[in-house]
Short mmCIF file of C-alpha atoms in Angstrom, two decimals:
data_model
loop_
_atom_site.label_atom_id
_atom_site.label_comp_id
_atom_site.label_asym_id
_atom_site.label_seq_id
_atom_site.Cartn_x
_atom_site.Cartn_y
_atom_site.Cartn_z
CA MET O 25 40.73 -47.23 60.18
CA ARG O 26 40.63 -45.74 56.70
CA VAL O 27 37.61 -45.31 54.52
CA GLU O 28 38.30 -45.81 50.78
CA LEU O 29 36.41 -45.45 47.72
CA VAL O 30 37.42 -48.22 45.31
CA LYS O 31 36.42 -47.95 41.60
CA ARG O 32 34.08 -50.73 40.46
CA LYS O 33 34.90 -52.61 37.26
CA GLU O 34 31.33 -51.88 36.15
CA HIS O 35 28.45 -49.64 37.17
CA SER O 36 26.41 -51.11 40.01
CA GLN O 37 22.92 -51.61 38.85
CA ALA O 38 21.80 -52.30 42.40
CA MET O 39 23.31 -49.08 43.65
CA ALA O 40 21.59 -47.25 40.69
CA LEU O 41 18.21 -48.37 42.22
CA LEU O 42 19.14 -48.10 45.82
CA SER O 43 21.09 -44.76 45.92
CA PRO O 44 17.95 -42.50 45.71
CA VAL O 45 16.43 -44.56 48.62
CA ILE O 46 19.68 -44.04 50.62
CA ALA O 47 19.64 -40.35 49.79
CA VAL O 48 15.98 -40.00 51.02
CA ALA O 49 16.93 -41.92 54.21
CA LEU O 50 19.94 -39.74 54.96
CA THR O 51 17.84 -36.67 54.23
CA ALA O 52 15.21 -37.76 56.76
CA LEU O 53 18.01 -38.50 59.30
CA SER O 54 19.48 -35.02 58.73
CA ALA O 55 15.96 -33.47 59.16
CA ALA O 56 15.48 -35.25 62.45
CA VAL O 57 18.81 -33.71 63.63
CA ILE O 58 17.79 -30.24 62.41
CA PHE O 59 14.53 -30.58 64.21
CA SER O 60 16.29 -31.60 67.38
CA ILE O 61 18.73 -28.72 67.24
CA THR O 62 16.01 -26.27 66.66
CA GLY O 63 14.21 -27.54 69.86
CA HIS O 64 11.44 -29.55 68.17
CA ASN O 65 10.51 -33.22 68.62
CA PRO O 66 12.17 -34.93 65.67
CA PHE O 67 9.57 -37.71 65.34
CA VAL O 68 6.63 -35.25 65.26
CA GLY O 69 8.49 -33.15 62.77
CA LEU O 70 9.29 -36.10 60.50
CA TYR O 71 5.61 -37.24 60.77
CA LYS O 72 4.24 -33.88 59.86
CA PHE O 73 6.87 -33.33 57.14
CA PHE O 74 6.76 -36.64 55.28
CA ILE O 75 3.62 -38.60 56.26
CA GLU O 76 0.82 -36.27 57.36
CA PRO O 77 0.36 -34.76 53.80
CA LEU O 78 -0.49 -38.25 52.61
CA THR O 79 -3.24 -38.91 55.14
CA GLN O 80 -5.86 -36.47 54.01
CA GLN O 81 -7.44 -35.84 50.57
CA TRP O 82 -7.03 -32.18 50.50
CA SER O 83 -3.37 -32.32 51.36
CA LEU O 84 -2.88 -35.25 48.89
CA GLU O 85 -4.45 -33.21 46.17
CA ALA O 86 -2.41 -30.11 47.09
CA THR O 87 0.85 -32.28 46.84
CA ILE O 88 -0.19 -33.50 43.41
CA ASP O 89 -0.92 -29.89 42.34
CA LYS O 90 2.51 -28.84 43.61
CA ALA O 91 4.22 -31.83 41.87
CA THR O 92 2.73 -31.05 38.55
CA PRO O 93 4.92 -28.17 37.47
CA LEU O 94 8.00 -29.76 38.98
CA ILE O 95 7.30 -32.89 36.84
CA LEU O 96 6.57 -31.11 33.63
CA ILE O 97 9.60 -28.86 33.86
CA GLY O 98 11.85 -31.78 35.09
CA CYS O 99 10.89 -33.86 32.00
CA GLY O 100 12.05 -31.02 29.70
CA LEU O 101 15.16 -30.55 31.72
CA ALA O 102 16.01 -34.23 31.47
CA VAL O 103 16.06 -34.10 27.69
CA CYS O 104 18.53 -31.11 27.89
CA TYR O 105 20.74 -32.95 30.32
CA LEU O 106 20.65 -36.33 28.34
CA SER O 107 21.79 -34.44 25.41
CA ASN O 108 24.66 -32.77 27.30
CA ASN O 109 23.06 -29.26 27.26
CA TRP O 110 22.99 -27.54 30.65
CA ASN O 111 19.73 -25.48 30.89
CA ILE O 112 19.63 -23.86 34.35
CA GLY O 113 17.09 -21.23 33.20
CA ALA O 114 13.81 -23.12 33.47
CA GLU O 115 12.60 -20.67 36.20
CA GLY O 116 12.80 -17.93 33.55
CA GLN O 117 11.15 -20.00 30.85
CA PHE O 118 8.34 -20.86 33.32
CA VAL O 119 7.79 -17.09 34.00
CA VAL O 120 7.80 -16.09 30.23
CA GLY O 121 5.53 -18.93 29.47
CA ALA O 122 3.10 -17.64 32.11
CA LEU O 123 3.31 -14.15 30.47
CA PHE O 124 2.57 -15.42 27.06
CA GLY O 125 -0.22 -17.56 28.15
CA SER O 126 -1.82 -14.75 30.23
CA ALA O 127 -1.70 -12.21 27.40
CA LEU O 128 -5.10 -13.35 26.00
CA PRO O 129 -7.14 -13.06 29.15
CA VAL O 130 -5.31 -9.76 30.30
CA LEU O 131 -5.32 -8.02 26.95
CA TYR O 132 -8.60 -9.38 25.64
CA PRO O 133 -10.78 -10.22 28.71
CA ASP O 134 -13.93 -10.35 26.44
CA PHE O 135 -12.48 -13.18 24.33
CA GLU O 136 -14.25 -16.01 26.03
CA ASN O 137 -14.99 -19.18 24.15
CA VAL O 138 -13.79 -22.82 23.88
CA ALA O 139 -10.65 -21.75 22.10
CA THR O 140 -9.46 -19.45 24.97
CA LEU O 141 -7.77 -22.07 27.17
CA PRO O 142 -6.19 -24.11 24.30
CA LEU O 143 -4.68 -20.84 22.80
CA MET O 144 -3.43 -19.85 26.28
CA LEU O 145 -1.56 -23.18 26.61
CA LEU O 146 -0.19 -22.92 23.12
CA PHE O 147 1.02 -19.36 23.62
CA GLY O 148 2.56 -20.38 27.00
CA ALA O 149 4.53 -23.23 25.45
CA LEU O 150 5.57 -21.01 22.53
CA GLY O 151 6.75 -18.28 24.96
CA GLY O 152 8.77 -20.65 27.00
CA ALA O 153 10.39 -22.26 23.99
CA LEU O 154 11.40 -18.85 22.49
CA TRP O 155 13.01 -17.75 25.76
CA ALA O 156 14.94 -21.02 25.84
CA LEU O 157 16.02 -20.60 22.40
CA ILE O 158 18.06 -17.46 23.23
CA PRO O 159 20.86 -19.23 25.23
CA ALA O 160 20.65 -22.25 22.69
CA LEU O 161 21.25 -19.84 19.75
CA LEU O 162 23.94 -18.05 21.69
CA LYS O 163 25.67 -21.37 22.30
CA THR O 164 25.38 -22.69 18.74
CA ARG O 165 26.38 -19.34 17.06
CA PHE O 166 28.97 -17.96 19.47
CA ASN O 167 29.85 -20.83 21.70
CA THR O 168 28.70 -19.11 24.79
CA ASN O 169 28.23 -20.97 28.08
CA GLU O 170 24.59 -21.92 28.27
CA ILE O 171 24.68 -22.34 32.04
CA LEU O 172 25.45 -18.58 32.51
CA THR O 173 23.20 -17.27 29.81
CA SER O 174 20.12 -19.23 30.71
CA LEU O 175 20.67 -18.48 34.32
CA MET O 176 20.98 -14.78 33.80
CA LEU O 177 17.81 -14.81 31.70
CA VAL O 178 15.88 -15.92 34.85
CA TYR O 179 16.39 -12.51 36.38
CA VAL O 180 15.39 -10.78 33.17
CA ALA O 181 12.10 -12.71 33.09
CA GLY O 182 11.39 -11.95 36.84
CA LEU O 183 11.94 -8.28 36.23
CA LEU O 184 9.74 -8.35 33.16
CA LEU O 185 7.01 -9.99 35.10
CA ASP O 186 7.24 -7.44 37.88
CA TYR O 187 7.18 -4.54 35.42
CA LEU O 188 4.04 -5.82 33.63
CA VAL O 189 1.97 -6.60 36.87
CA ARG O 190 2.89 -3.26 38.35
CA GLY O 191 2.60 -1.27 35.17
CA PRO O 192 0.57 -1.87 31.88
CA TRP O 193 -1.09 -5.15 32.85
CA ARG O 194 -2.14 -4.03 36.40
CA ASP O 195 -5.80 -4.56 37.17
CA PRO O 196 -7.65 -1.16 36.63
CA ASP O 197 -10.19 -2.23 39.26
CA GLY O 198 -7.59 -3.73 41.60
CA TYR O 199 -7.20 -0.79 44.08
CA ASN O 200 -3.60 -0.17 42.82
CA PHE O 201 -2.46 -3.66 44.02
CA PRO O 202 0.27 -5.19 41.74
CA GLU O 203 -1.82 -7.86 40.09
CA THR O 204 -3.72 -8.45 36.95
CA ARG O 205 -7.41 -8.94 36.49
CA ILE O 206 -8.83 -12.27 37.54
CA PHE O 207 -9.04 -14.66 34.54
CA SER O 208 -12.48 -15.48 33.31
CA ASP O 209 -14.02 -19.01 33.54
CA ALA O 210 -13.04 -19.66 29.89
CA ALA O 211 -9.44 -18.99 30.73
CA THR O 212 -9.41 -21.14 33.91
CA LEU O 213 -8.29 -24.79 33.99
CA PRO O 214 -11.21 -27.03 35.04
CA GLU O 215 -10.92 -29.20 38.19
CA VAL O 216 -11.04 -32.88 37.75
CA PHE O 217 -12.08 -35.96 39.72
CA GLY O 218 -14.49 -33.90 41.77
CA GLY O 219 -11.82 -32.30 43.89
CA THR O 220 -9.60 -29.38 43.92
CA MET O 221 -6.94 -30.86 41.52
CA SER O 222 -6.91 -29.17 38.18
CA LEU O 223 -6.54 -30.55 34.70
CA SER O 224 -2.92 -29.88 34.70
CA ALA O 225 -2.06 -33.10 36.54
CA PRO O 226 -3.52 -35.39 34.00
CA ILE O 227 -1.90 -33.35 31.09
CA THR O 228 1.43 -33.64 32.86
CA ILE O 229 1.21 -37.37 33.27
CA ILE O 230 0.39 -37.80 29.53
CA VAL O 231 3.29 -35.62 28.59
CA ALA O 232 5.66 -37.55 30.75
CA VAL O 233 4.50 -41.01 29.43
CA ILE O 234 4.79 -39.75 25.76
CA LEU O 235 8.21 -38.44 26.42
CA ALA O 236 9.29 -41.66 28.13
CA ILE O 237 8.22 -43.56 25.06
CA VAL O 238 10.00 -41.24 22.64
CA LEU O 239 13.21 -41.48 24.69
CA ALA O 240 13.12 -45.15 24.90
CA LYS O 241 11.57 -46.26 21.49
CA THR O 242 12.33 -43.76 18.94
CA LEU O 243 15.25 -42.68 16.77
CA LYS O 244 15.15 -39.10 18.35
CA GLY O 245 15.47 -40.69 21.74
CA PHE O 246 18.45 -42.71 20.40
CA GLU O 247 20.02 -39.53 19.13
CA ILE O 248 19.60 -37.68 22.36
CA ARG O 249 21.23 -40.43 24.36
CA VAL O 250 24.18 -40.94 21.97
CA MET O 251 24.91 -37.33 21.60
CA GLY O 252 24.95 -36.95 25.37
CA GLU O 253 27.25 -39.82 25.99
CA SER O 254 29.48 -39.57 23.02
CA PRO O 255 29.09 -36.53 20.79
CA ARG O 256 31.91 -37.77 18.54
CA ALA O 257 30.29 -41.06 17.90
CA GLY O 258 26.92 -39.25 17.17
CA SER O 259 28.65 -37.03 14.60
CA PHE O 260 29.87 -40.12 12.94
CA ALA O 261 26.23 -41.35 12.77
CA GLY O 262 25.25 -38.14 11.13
CA PHE O 263 23.57 -36.50 14.12
CA SER O 264 24.02 -32.56 14.46
CA SER O 265 24.87 -31.30 17.93
CA LYS O 266 23.74 -27.78 16.97
CA ARG O 267 20.29 -28.98 15.92
CA LEU O 268 19.92 -31.14 18.93
CA THR O 269 20.88 -28.22 21.14
CA LEU O 270 18.17 -26.06 19.62
CA PHE O 271 15.65 -28.99 19.92
CA SER O 272 16.38 -29.86 23.42
CA PHE O 273 16.28 -26.16 24.66
CA ALA O 274 13.05 -25.52 22.78
CA LEU O 275 11.43 -28.66 24.25
CA ALA O 276 12.55 -27.95 27.71
CA GLY O 277 11.44 -24.27 27.45
CA GLY O 278 8.22 -25.25 25.78
CA LEU O 279 7.29 -27.61 28.73
CA ALA O 280 8.37 -25.10 31.33
CA GLY O 281 6.25 -22.34 29.53
CA LEU O 282 3.27 -24.77 29.49
CA ALA O 283 3.74 -25.38 33.21
CA GLY O 284 3.75 -21.62 33.84
CA THR O 285 0.55 -21.08 31.91
CA MET O 286 -1.11 -23.98 33.77
CA GLU O 287 0.03 -22.59 37.08
CA VAL O 288 -1.48 -19.09 36.53
CA SER O 289 -4.65 -20.41 34.85
CA GLY O 290 -5.11 -22.97 37.50
CA ALA O 291 -3.98 -22.37 41.00
CA LEU O 292 -3.37 -18.57 40.82
CA ASN O 293 -5.93 -17.54 38.18
CA GLN O 294 -4.08 -14.32 37.60
CA LEU O 295 -0.60 -12.82 37.37
CA LEU O 296 1.19 -11.76 40.45
CA PRO O 297 4.66 -10.20 40.99
CA SER O 298 5.90 -13.71 42.09
CA ILE O 299 4.12 -16.70 40.54
CA SER O 300 6.84 -19.47 41.43
CA PRO O 301 8.43 -20.48 44.69
CA GLY O 302 11.38 -21.69 42.64
CA TYR O 303 9.77 -24.48 40.52
CA GLY O 304 12.45 -24.05 37.79
CA PHE O 305 15.33 -24.55 40.17
CA THR O 306 13.74 -27.33 42.19
CA ALA O 307 12.89 -29.16 38.96
CA ILE O 308 16.60 -29.57 38.43
CA ILE O 309 16.72 -31.76 41.62
CA VAL O 310 13.59 -33.55 40.46
CA ALA O 311 15.22 -34.32 37.09
CA PHE O 312 18.44 -35.79 38.64
CA LEU O 313 16.43 -37.50 41.51
CA GLY O 314 14.37 -39.20 38.74
CA ARG O 315 17.50 -40.42 36.93
CA LEU O 316 16.59 -38.21 33.92
CA ASN O 317 13.84 -40.71 33.16
CA PRO O 318 10.27 -39.17 32.83
CA ILE O 319 8.70 -41.97 34.87
CA GLY O 320 11.27 -41.68 37.68
CA ILE O 321 10.76 -37.94 37.48
CA ILE O 322 7.02 -38.36 38.23
CA ILE O 323 7.99 -40.10 41.50
CA ALA O 324 10.74 -37.64 42.28
CA GLY O 325 8.40 -34.77 41.57
CA PHE O 326 5.90 -36.15 44.09
CA VAL O 327 8.58 -36.50 46.70
CA LEU O 328 9.76 -32.84 46.30
CA ALA O 329 6.29 -31.72 46.37
CA LEU O 330 5.77 -33.62 49.54
CA SER O 331 8.59 -31.70 51.14
CA TYR O 332 6.87 -28.45 50.05
CA ILE O 333 3.63 -29.29 51.70
CA GLY O 334 5.31 -30.93 54.69
CA GLY O 335 7.34 -27.89 55.08
CA GLU O 336 4.31 -25.58 55.22
CA GLY O 337 2.80 -28.17 57.74
CA VAL O 338 5.60 -28.05 60.16
CA GLN O 339 5.74 -24.26 59.82
CA SER O 340 2.19 -23.85 60.82
CA ALA O 341 1.91 -26.60 63.43
CA MET O 342 5.27 -26.41 65.03
CA GLY O 343 6.33 -22.95 64.29
CA VAL O 344 9.37 -24.21 62.30
CA SER O 345 10.98 -21.62 60.04
CA ASN O 346 10.10 -22.05 56.34
CA GLU O 347 13.83 -21.82 55.61
CA ILE O 348 14.23 -25.34 57.12
CA ALA O 349 12.22 -26.86 54.34
CA SER O 350 14.67 -25.22 51.79
CA VAL O 351 17.59 -26.61 53.82
CA ILE O 352 16.09 -30.06 53.75
CA GLN O 353 15.49 -29.88 49.84
CA GLY O 354 19.00 -28.86 49.37
CA LEU O 355 20.11 -31.75 51.69
CA LEU O 356 18.23 -34.07 49.45
CA LEU O 357 20.07 -32.88 46.32
CA PHE O 358 23.42 -33.15 48.08
CA PHE O 359 22.74 -36.66 49.13
CA VAL O 360 21.44 -37.73 45.74
CA LEU O 361 24.65 -36.46 44.15
CA ALA O 362 26.77 -37.88 46.85
CA CYS O 363 25.10 -41.39 46.82
CA ASP O 364 25.49 -41.55 43.02
CA THR O 365 29.15 -41.97 43.71
CA LEU O 366 28.40 -45.45 44.99
CA ILE O 367 27.25 -46.47 41.47
CA LEU O 368 30.88 -46.16 40.31
CA TYR O 369 32.75 -46.67 43.58
CA ARG O 370 32.26 -48.95 46.56
CA ILE O 371 33.19 -48.13 50.15
CA ARG O 372 35.95 -50.19 51.76
CA PHE O 373 37.12 -49.95 55.44
CA THR O 374 40.73 -50.86 55.93
CA SER O 375 43.49 -50.35 58.50
CA ARG O 376 46.40 -51.05 56.25
CA ARG O 377 48.35 -48.54 54.30
CA ILE O 378 47.61 -48.13 50.61
CA GLY O 379 50.23 -49.61 48.38
CA ASP O 380 51.39 -47.72 45.27
CA GLY O 381 49.79 -50.25 43.04
CA GLU O 382 46.37 -49.87 44.54
CA ALA O 383 46.61 -46.07 44.69
CA SER O 384 45.99 -45.68 41.02
CA HIS O 385 42.42 -47.03 41.19
CA VAL O 386 41.45 -45.77 44.65
#
């Protein structure tokens, strides 16, 4: 018995819709095996990992709060990837955006009025965009590899954050702890809907919907798709790949920076040596799981956030290592990429030997 992958004549629209579902199902099956191997009840583990966070209001709000930065960063990354620009440094852009956004309440704590929060969000988006433009400029001017340069800048941003919160931005009344002063009320995102969910969630949904319209209905969206699928055809149409590279990186960095500022002005309310559990990297999974579509990214971000909250749940309730949650998230990306193969190929079981004529398309 042989298992063959046979190339389809056309892309399978059905598998394009079903492959994320299959990937999630295979991830759940793998998680059950992992729970069994580590000596835990797989059914209890799966329930606490995937279902229990949806059964209570506080955990549902926590899941939405967790999904917010993933969705916002994922939307920006989708624009980069659709335009064939590989931005891997969203984590660094998230951190630098948080630094720019925090500059106002840290350096000018007495500046408290209605303009404080809007200025913070603006500075955060600007900081993330400027940081993202570094690899974009290096690519357009010197033809460097944007994957490496954007990734290396993640570590630079992390070290810069660590230096500031342990040095010049450390709270003078903080008993020498590595943290900045607590932000004032004017610099804090308000909560909405009478719960613990901050204003960042509605802002993110609005941004995602606007971006979906831009990508589907505007000339800029058409340019992004054409340049991503066929740069040569795009150049014939008068589109500039260099300008698009700068635009896509600036947009992705701006959204990551905005997410960073909303994270520190909402959930954290101050700067700490570590402000992200890896949102910038996880957002890459979110972008691809959402098919590089902002509406799909909203759903994918919620699924990934569910894995975060579920991971914390099984850790506290069952004593499962937190690393297992990371393994399950990695498996999800693996299965998403693997199942995408089914869009272009179909599986065939056969016992006969492959002929020379067939080998060319198998």
